[in-house]
Amino acid sequence: MRLKLSILISILVFGFAFSQSKEVLVVVENINKYSKVIDKDPKVIEYKFEVKGKDKTILYQYSKKGNEIVKISREWKRDSNDWWELYRDYFLLKNGERIFAIQSITYTNMSDAKDIIGWSSTFWIDKKVIHMVSLGHGKSEMDDWDYELELKDNFNYMLKTAKEFDKNRLAKIK
């Protein structure tokens, strides 16, 4: 009887875990499809601007479909002696909410301009991160990295910066 009960419980637990994974995969696939649609949509218009700091210049890009921001990204370089570190953050939005994100760092050798190593993490988001893929050595290997908080803070800051630029851009047109 115990053996039958433990088999039944195992089947239910593994079945439930598998069904959650299936649901996540469906959401991931829907986000991927949406991303392709946005990338091909001729109504999506891209804007660029720079924010100069004391030790770096950050290039921002955002895309709008009508009045809605659907993509936002930023990148900047940092000199680290023999190589450049190129930092990138990217968010895909749907109805004003982040649904997909990529963070990456690419290290490029200054002497021959060849990429020598890199790190990236890709996130699919449904209110919170539901799936993550990380490649290379970087933040994802740190036990104390709170990617949920970092993504939220980066997104909020980037969106605020892009909206402020867009507001000023529209004011100049009028």
XYZ file of N, CA and C in Angstrom:
522
model
N 0.818 -1.194 0.000
C 0.000 0.000 0.000
C 0.863 1.260 0.000
N 1.908 1.263 0.839
C 2.800 2.424 0.882
C 3.503 2.623 -0.454
N 3.898 1.534 -1.068
C 4.566 1.615 -2.358
C 3.632 2.237 -3.395
N 2.370 1.787 -3.422
C 1.394 2.350 -4.373
C 1.171 3.820 -4.091
N 1.072 4.179 -2.821
C 0.842 5.566 -2.446
C 2.041 6.433 -2.846
N 3.252 5.953 -2.613
C 4.436 6.741 -2.971
C 4.567 6.873 -4.488
N 4.200 5.832 -5.231
C 4.217 5.924 -6.699
C 3.196 6.951 -7.174
N 2.014 6.925 -6.602
C 0.970 7.872 -6.970
C 1.398 9.307 -6.659
N 1.974 9.511 -5.499
C 2.435 10.852 -5.130
C 3.541 11.310 -6.081
N 4.460 10.413 -6.411
C 5.547 10.756 -7.342
C 4.997 11.160 -8.698
N 4.035 10.411 -9.189
C 3.428 10.721 -10.488
C 2.747 12.091 -10.443
N 2.026 12.365 -9.376
C 1.339 13.652 -9.258
C 2.331 14.803 -9.162
N 3.383 14.637 -8.359
C 4.371 15.699 -8.207
C 5.092 15.956 -9.516
N 5.584 14.903 -10.169
C 6.294 15.088 -11.438
C 5.346 15.577 -12.525
N 4.130 15.120 -12.526
C 3.145 15.584 -13.502
C 2.854 17.056 -13.338
N 2.721 17.511 -12.085
C 2.466 18.916 -11.810
C 3.665 19.759 -12.222
N 4.875 19.303 -11.883
C 6.087 20.042 -12.250
C 6.217 20.136 -13.764
N 5.933 19.060 -14.479
C 6.020 19.056 -15.938
C 4.987 19.991 -16.538
N 3.779 20.015 -15.990
C 2.742 20.883 -16.548
C 3.111 22.347 -16.351
N 3.776 22.690 -15.238
C 4.221 24.062 -15.057
C 5.271 24.419 -16.101
N 6.178 23.521 -16.367
C 7.202 23.773 -17.370
C 6.571 23.970 -18.740
N 5.551 23.193 -19.039
C 4.841 23.332 -20.308
C 4.191 24.713 -20.409
N 3.585 25.165 -19.308
C 2.956 26.488 -19.289
C 3.993 27.584 -19.492
N 5.134 27.434 -18.835
C 6.203 28.415 -18.992
C 6.685 28.451 -20.442
N 6.856 27.286 -21.042
C 7.301 27.229 -22.433
C 6.309 27.902 -23.374
N 5.041 27.790 -23.105
C 4.024 28.457 -23.924
C 4.164 29.973 -23.796
N 4.351 30.466 -22.575
C 4.524 31.908 -22.364
C 5.800 32.390 -23.061
N 6.883 31.634 -22.907
C 8.148 31.979 -23.562
C 7.964 32.048 -25.076
N 7.305 31.082 -25.647
C 7.071 31.061 -27.092
C 6.209 32.246 -27.526
N 5.194 32.598 -26.757
C 4.354 33.756 -27.086
C 5.154 35.054 -27.036
N 6.053 35.175 -26.053
C 6.908 36.361 -25.967
C 7.829 36.406 -27.184
N 8.405 35.281 -27.561
C 9.284 35.228 -28.738
C 8.537 35.628 -30.012
N 7.306 35.164 -30.150
C 6.493 35.526 -31.325
C 6.202 37.025 -31.333
N 5.842 37.569 -30.178
C 5.567 39.005 -30.064
C 6.811 39.810 -30.453
N 7.984 39.363 -29.995
C 9.236 40.050 -30.308
C 9.454 40.103 -31.826
N 9.208 39.005 -32.505
C 9.370 38.959 -33.961
C 8.387 39.898 -34.656
N 7.164 39.950 -34.163
C 6.152 40.841 -34.739
C 6.581 42.298 -34.582
N 7.052 42.664 -33.394
C 7.486 44.044 -33.148
C 8.686 44.390 -34.028
N 9.631 43.456 -34.171
C 10.821 43.707 -34.983
C 10.484 43.944 -36.452
N 9.409 43.345 -36.938
C 9.040 43.473 -38.355
C 7.977 44.538 -38.615
N 7.394 45.092 -37.571
C 6.290 46.037 -37.720
C 6.789 47.371 -38.283
N 6.302 47.783 -39.468
C 6.755 49.039 -40.060
C 6.261 50.276 -39.295
N 5.296 50.115 -38.412
C 4.780 51.239 -37.630
C 5.639 51.540 -36.404
N 6.608 50.675 -36.122
C 7.503 50.885 -34.986
C 8.620 51.827 -35.424
N 8.783 52.927 -34.688
C 9.779 53.948 -35.013
C 10.823 53.987 -33.896
N 12.101 54.039 -34.309
C 13.210 54.017 -33.352
C 13.781 55.414 -33.131
N 14.135 55.692 -31.894
C 14.752 56.955 -31.511
C 16.028 56.662 -30.736
N 17.012 57.570 -30.870
C 18.283 57.417 -30.171
C 18.655 58.731 -29.505
N 19.346 58.610 -28.379
C 19.907 59.779 -27.721
C 21.036 59.328 -26.803
N 21.876 60.282 -26.420
C 22.997 59.983 -25.541
C 22.861 60.752 -24.235
N 23.324 60.122 -23.183
C 23.417 60.772 -21.881
C 24.888 60.753 -21.491
N 25.470 61.946 -21.363
C 26.895 62.050 -21.051
C 27.076 62.171 -19.544
N 27.923 61.297 -19.017
C 28.300 61.353 -17.613
C 29.740 61.787 -17.505
N 30.283 61.800 -16.286
C 31.661 62.267 -16.143
C 32.683 61.238 -16.643
N 32.328 59.947 -16.617
C 33.286 58.943 -17.055
C 32.774 58.029 -18.168
N 31.557 58.288 -18.667
C 31.027 57.465 -19.750
C 29.878 58.186 -20.439
N 29.617 57.765 -21.671
C 28.461 58.239 -22.419
C 27.582 57.027 -22.685
N 26.322 57.129 -22.310
C 25.384 56.019 -22.474
C 24.500 56.304 -23.682
N 24.497 55.359 -24.622
C 23.633 55.460 -25.797
C 22.323 54.756 -25.478
N 21.230 55.494 -25.551
C 19.890 54.944 -25.350
C 19.210 54.811 -26.702
N 18.434 53.769 -26.853
C 17.561 53.597 -28.001
C 16.204 53.155 -27.467
N 15.158 53.690 -28.064
C 13.824 53.199 -27.720
C 12.978 53.208 -28.974
N 12.016 52.314 -29.000
C 11.131 52.192 -30.150
C 9.703 52.382 -29.686
N 8.944 53.089 -30.519
C 7.542 53.351 -30.193
C 6.651 52.860 -31.318
N 5.519 52.344 -30.913
C 4.444 52.028 -31.852
C 3.283 52.909 -31.409
N 3.003 53.919 -32.201
C 2.025 54.914 -31.764
C 2.604 55.657 -30.575
N 1.864 55.700 -29.483
C 2.322 56.381 -28.275
C 2.983 55.444 -27.267
N 3.051 54.159 -27.607
C 3.561 53.164 -26.658
C 5.026 52.827 -26.925
N 5.858 52.892 -25.893
C 7.240 52.420 -25.997
C 7.200 50.903 -25.962
N 7.787 50.270 -26.992
C 7.750 48.808 -27.087
C 9.132 48.170 -26.901
N 10.210 48.967 -27.063
C 11.563 48.472 -26.833
C 12.390 49.605 -26.254
N 13.318 49.239 -25.394
C 14.240 50.217 -24.849
C 15.570 49.517 -24.570
N 16.656 50.214 -24.902
C 17.974 49.637 -24.642
C 18.958 50.751 -24.319
N 20.074 50.334 -23.742
C 21.172 51.263 -23.490
C 22.472 50.478 -23.560
N 23.541 51.205 -23.884
C 24.863 50.582 -23.895
C 25.920 51.641 -23.620
N 27.020 51.191 -23.030
C 28.149 52.060 -22.767
C 29.414 51.215 -22.682
N 30.543 51.900 -22.935
C 31.849 51.237 -22.871
C 32.607 51.723 -21.653
N 33.431 50.826 -21.147
C 34.324 51.173 -20.040
C 35.714 50.644 -20.373
N 36.713 51.472 -20.189
C 38.103 51.105 -20.441
C 38.636 50.335 -19.240
N 39.108 49.117 -19.490
C 39.690 48.300 -18.423
C 41.104 47.873 -18.813
N 41.995 48.847 -18.919
C 43.408 48.632 -19.263
C 43.581 48.082 -20.674
N 43.651 46.760 -20.840
C 43.935 46.172 -22.155
C 42.701 45.846 -22.977
N 41.523 46.048 -22.445
C 40.312 45.728 -23.190
C 39.193 46.708 -22.855
N 38.215 46.720 -23.733
C 36.987 47.496 -23.513
C 35.933 46.566 -22.945
N 35.143 47.071 -22.034
C 33.971 46.351 -21.544
C 32.756 47.069 -22.116
N 31.961 46.368 -22.914
C 30.742 46.942 -23.494
C 29.546 46.369 -22.742
N 28.818 47.228 -22.050
C 27.652 46.835 -21.256
C 26.389 47.139 -22.053
N 25.452 46.195 -22.051
C 24.177 46.387 -22.756
C 23.029 45.908 -21.883
N 21.943 46.668 -21.911
C 20.671 46.289 -21.288
C 19.588 46.489 -22.336
N 18.676 45.543 -22.437
C 17.593 45.609 -23.425
C 16.308 45.105 -22.772
N 15.202 45.810 -23.044
C 13.885 45.376 -22.570
C 12.886 45.452 -23.715
N 12.039 44.444 -23.779
C 10.887 44.428 -24.670
C 9.667 44.644 -23.792
N 8.780 45.538 -24.235
C 7.603 45.882 -23.443
C 6.336 45.504 -24.190
N 5.326 45.181 -23.434
C 3.993 44.965 -23.974
C 3.025 45.597 -22.990
N 2.201 46.505 -23.497
C 1.257 47.250 -22.663
C 1.960 47.934 -21.491
N 3.148 48.468 -21.753
C 3.891 49.208 -20.736
C 4.631 48.354 -19.721
N 4.526 47.042 -19.840
C 5.175 46.131 -18.893
C 6.339 45.418 -19.572
N 7.397 45.170 -18.831
C 8.537 44.430 -19.370
C 8.178 42.948 -19.466
N 8.495 42.361 -20.614
C 8.192 40.936 -20.802
C 9.432 40.138 -21.208
N 10.498 40.841 -21.584
C 11.713 40.178 -22.046
C 12.870 41.117 -21.771
N 14.010 40.561 -21.369
C 15.179 41.397 -21.088
C 16.456 40.638 -21.425
N 17.479 41.410 -21.779
C 18.808 40.857 -21.999
C 19.802 41.797 -21.323
N 20.723 41.214 -20.585
C 21.860 41.951 -20.050
C 23.106 41.282 -20.601
N 24.099 42.083 -20.997
C 25.330 41.470 -21.497
C 26.525 42.370 -21.257
N 27.679 41.719 -21.211
C 28.964 42.402 -21.159
C 29.862 41.686 -22.171
N 30.453 42.473 -23.079
C 31.386 41.923 -24.049
C 32.743 42.575 -23.811
N 33.760 41.755 -23.712
C 35.116 42.247 -23.505
C 35.843 42.186 -24.846
N 36.395 43.328 -25.278
C 37.075 43.417 -26.564
C 38.521 43.842 -26.352
N 39.428 43.104 -26.930
C 40.848 43.399 -26.834
C 41.135 44.698 -27.580
N 41.766 45.663 -26.909
C 42.045 46.957 -27.536
C 43.073 46.864 -28.657
N 44.007 45.932 -28.564
C 45.088 45.880 -29.556
C 44.633 45.363 -30.911
N 43.689 44.418 -30.936
C 43.261 43.890 -32.231
C 41.752 43.929 -32.437
N 41.020 44.538 -31.515
C 39.568 44.726 -31.608
C 38.789 43.420 -31.718
N 39.352 42.337 -31.198
C 38.641 41.062 -31.197
C 37.964 40.857 -29.851
N 36.721 40.336 -29.911
C 36.034 39.983 -28.678
C 36.789 38.833 -28.034
N 37.120 38.972 -26.743
C 37.891 37.921 -26.092
C 37.053 37.070 -25.148
N 35.966 37.601 -24.681
C 35.085 36.825 -23.798
C 33.802 37.631 -23.609
N 32.776 36.987 -23.149
C 31.542 37.714 -22.902
C 30.653 37.008 -21.911
N 29.635 37.723 -21.492
C 28.629 37.185 -20.582
C 27.290 37.772 -20.993
N 26.249 36.961 -20.915
C 24.903 37.482 -21.167
C 23.882 36.641 -20.416
N 22.805 37.312 -20.058
C 21.657 36.628 -19.470
C 20.406 37.123 -20.179
N 19.546 36.188 -20.502
C 18.285 36.488 -21.176
C 17.155 36.070 -20.256
N 16.152 36.946 -20.141
C 15.054 36.728 -19.200
C 13.714 36.845 -19.909
N 12.821 35.906 -19.655
C 11.439 35.995 -20.087
C 10.639 36.295 -18.829
N 9.753 37.291 -18.924
C 9.113 37.833 -17.736
C 7.596 37.809 -17.886
N 6.933 37.305 -16.860
C 5.481 37.355 -16.748
C 5.195 37.781 -15.313
N 5.202 39.098 -15.090
C 5.146 39.720 -13.759
C 6.483 39.539 -13.026
N 7.063 38.345 -13.081
C 8.392 38.074 -12.543
C 9.115 37.192 -13.559
N 10.396 36.991 -13.359
C 11.167 36.165 -14.288
C 10.650 34.730 -14.221
N 10.256 34.203 -15.389
C 9.748 32.823 -15.440
C 10.752 31.874 -16.080
N 11.699 32.440 -16.843
C 12.703 31.608 -17.496
C 13.946 32.458 -17.710
N 15.117 31.868 -17.498
C 16.372 32.599 -17.638
C 17.410 31.688 -18.280
N 18.200 32.268 -19.183
C 19.321 31.558 -19.794
C 20.538 32.459 -19.643
N 21.643 31.909 -19.156
C 22.858 32.690 -18.972
C 24.020 31.978 -19.646
N 24.859 32.766 -20.325
C 26.016 32.223 -21.036
C 27.273 32.976 -20.612
N 28.342 32.260 -20.384
C 29.612 32.871 -20.024
C 29.740 33.068 -18.524
N 30.836 33.683 -18.144
C 31.117 33.932 -16.728
C 30.737 35.372 -16.403
N 29.922 35.543 -15.378
C 29.489 36.878 -15.002
C 28.635 36.856 -13.762
N 27.735 37.839 -13.678
C 26.908 38.024 -12.484
C 26.082 36.799 -12.134
N 25.683 36.031 -13.129
C 24.820 34.880 -12.880
C 25.516 33.801 -12.050
N 26.818 33.894 -11.916
C 27.544 32.925 -11.095
C 27.658 33.368 -9.630
N 27.213 34.592 -9.331
C 27.295 35.101 -7.959
C 26.033 34.690 -7.192
N 26.234 34.104 -6.030
C 25.111 33.644 -5.214
C 24.217 34.788 -4.738
N 24.776 35.970 -4.561
C 24.004 37.078 -4.009
C 23.414 38.007 -5.067
N 23.493 37.628 -6.343
C 22.941 38.472 -7.405
C 21.426 38.398 -7.383
N 20.783 39.528 -7.145
C 19.323 39.619 -7.134
C 18.876 40.173 -8.493
N 18.784 39.287 -9.475
C 18.465 39.730 -10.833
C 17.078 40.343 -10.930
N 16.122 39.866 -10.128
C 14.769 40.456 -10.159
C 14.844 41.945 -9.791
N 15.546 42.257 -8.716
C 15.663 43.651 -8.268
C 16.455 44.473 -9.278
N 17.552 43.914 -9.787
C 18.370 44.641 -10.756
C 17.586 44.928 -12.038
N 16.846 43.946 -12.531
C 16.034 44.160 -13.730
C 14.983 45.234 -13.499
N 14.320 45.166 -12.364
C 13.278 46.152 -12.039
C 13.873 47.560 -11.960
N 14.986 47.700 -11.231
C 15.612 49.016 -11.085
C 16.111 49.545 -12.432
N 16.788 48.691 -13.218
C 17.275 49.120 -14.535
C 16.125 49.535 -15.441
N 15.083 48.725 -15.462
C 13.922 49.017 -16.310
C 13.289 50.348 -15.919
N 13.019 50.535 -14.633
C 12.380 51.772 -14.182
C 13.222 52.993 -14.534
N 14.527 52.918 -14.327
C 15.407 54.034 -14.632
C 15.452 54.307 -16.141
N 15.603 53.248 -16.924
C 15.671 53.412 -18.377
C 14.372 53.961 -18.944
N 13.246 53.438 -18.462
C 11.951 53.909 -18.962
C 11.729 55.372 -18.595
N 12.073 55.747 -17.377
C 11.939 57.144 -16.945
C 12.809 58.054 -17.815
N 14.042 57.635 -18.086
C 14.964 58.425 -18.910
C 14.432 58.569 -20.336
N 13.948 57.480 -20.914
C 13.418 57.528 -22.286
C 12.153 58.369 -22.362
N 11.279 58.237 -21.385
C 10.036 59.033 -21.392
C 10.344 60.520 -21.266
N 11.318 60.876 -20.465
C 11.698 62.284 -20.312
C 12.262 62.826 -21.626
N 13.127 62.054 -22.281
C 13.651 62.469 -23.580
C 12.519 62.611 -24.591
N 11.612 61.636 -24.613
C 10.509 61.657 -25.570
C 9.597 62.864 -25.331
N 9.355 63.172 -24.082
C 8.529 64.344 -23.746
C 9.189 65.618 -24.275
N 10.502 65.753 -24.073
C 11.233 66.921 -24.575
C 11.271 66.939 -26.095
N 11.420 65.771 -26.710
C 11.442 65.680 -28.175
C 10.100 66.156 -28.750
N 9.015 65.700 -28.153
C 7.680 66.091 -28.629
C 7.411 67.579 -28.391
N 7.912 68.118 -27.304
C 7.729 69.556 -27.014
C 8.425 70.419 -28.065
N 9.575 69.963 -28.559
C 10.306 70.721 -29.587
C 9.571 70.698 -30.924
N 8.799 69.639 -31.182
C 8.069 69.525 -32.441
C 6.910 70.504 -32.485
N 6.283 70.746 -31.358
C 5.087 71.614 -31.316
C 5.394 73.055 -31.497
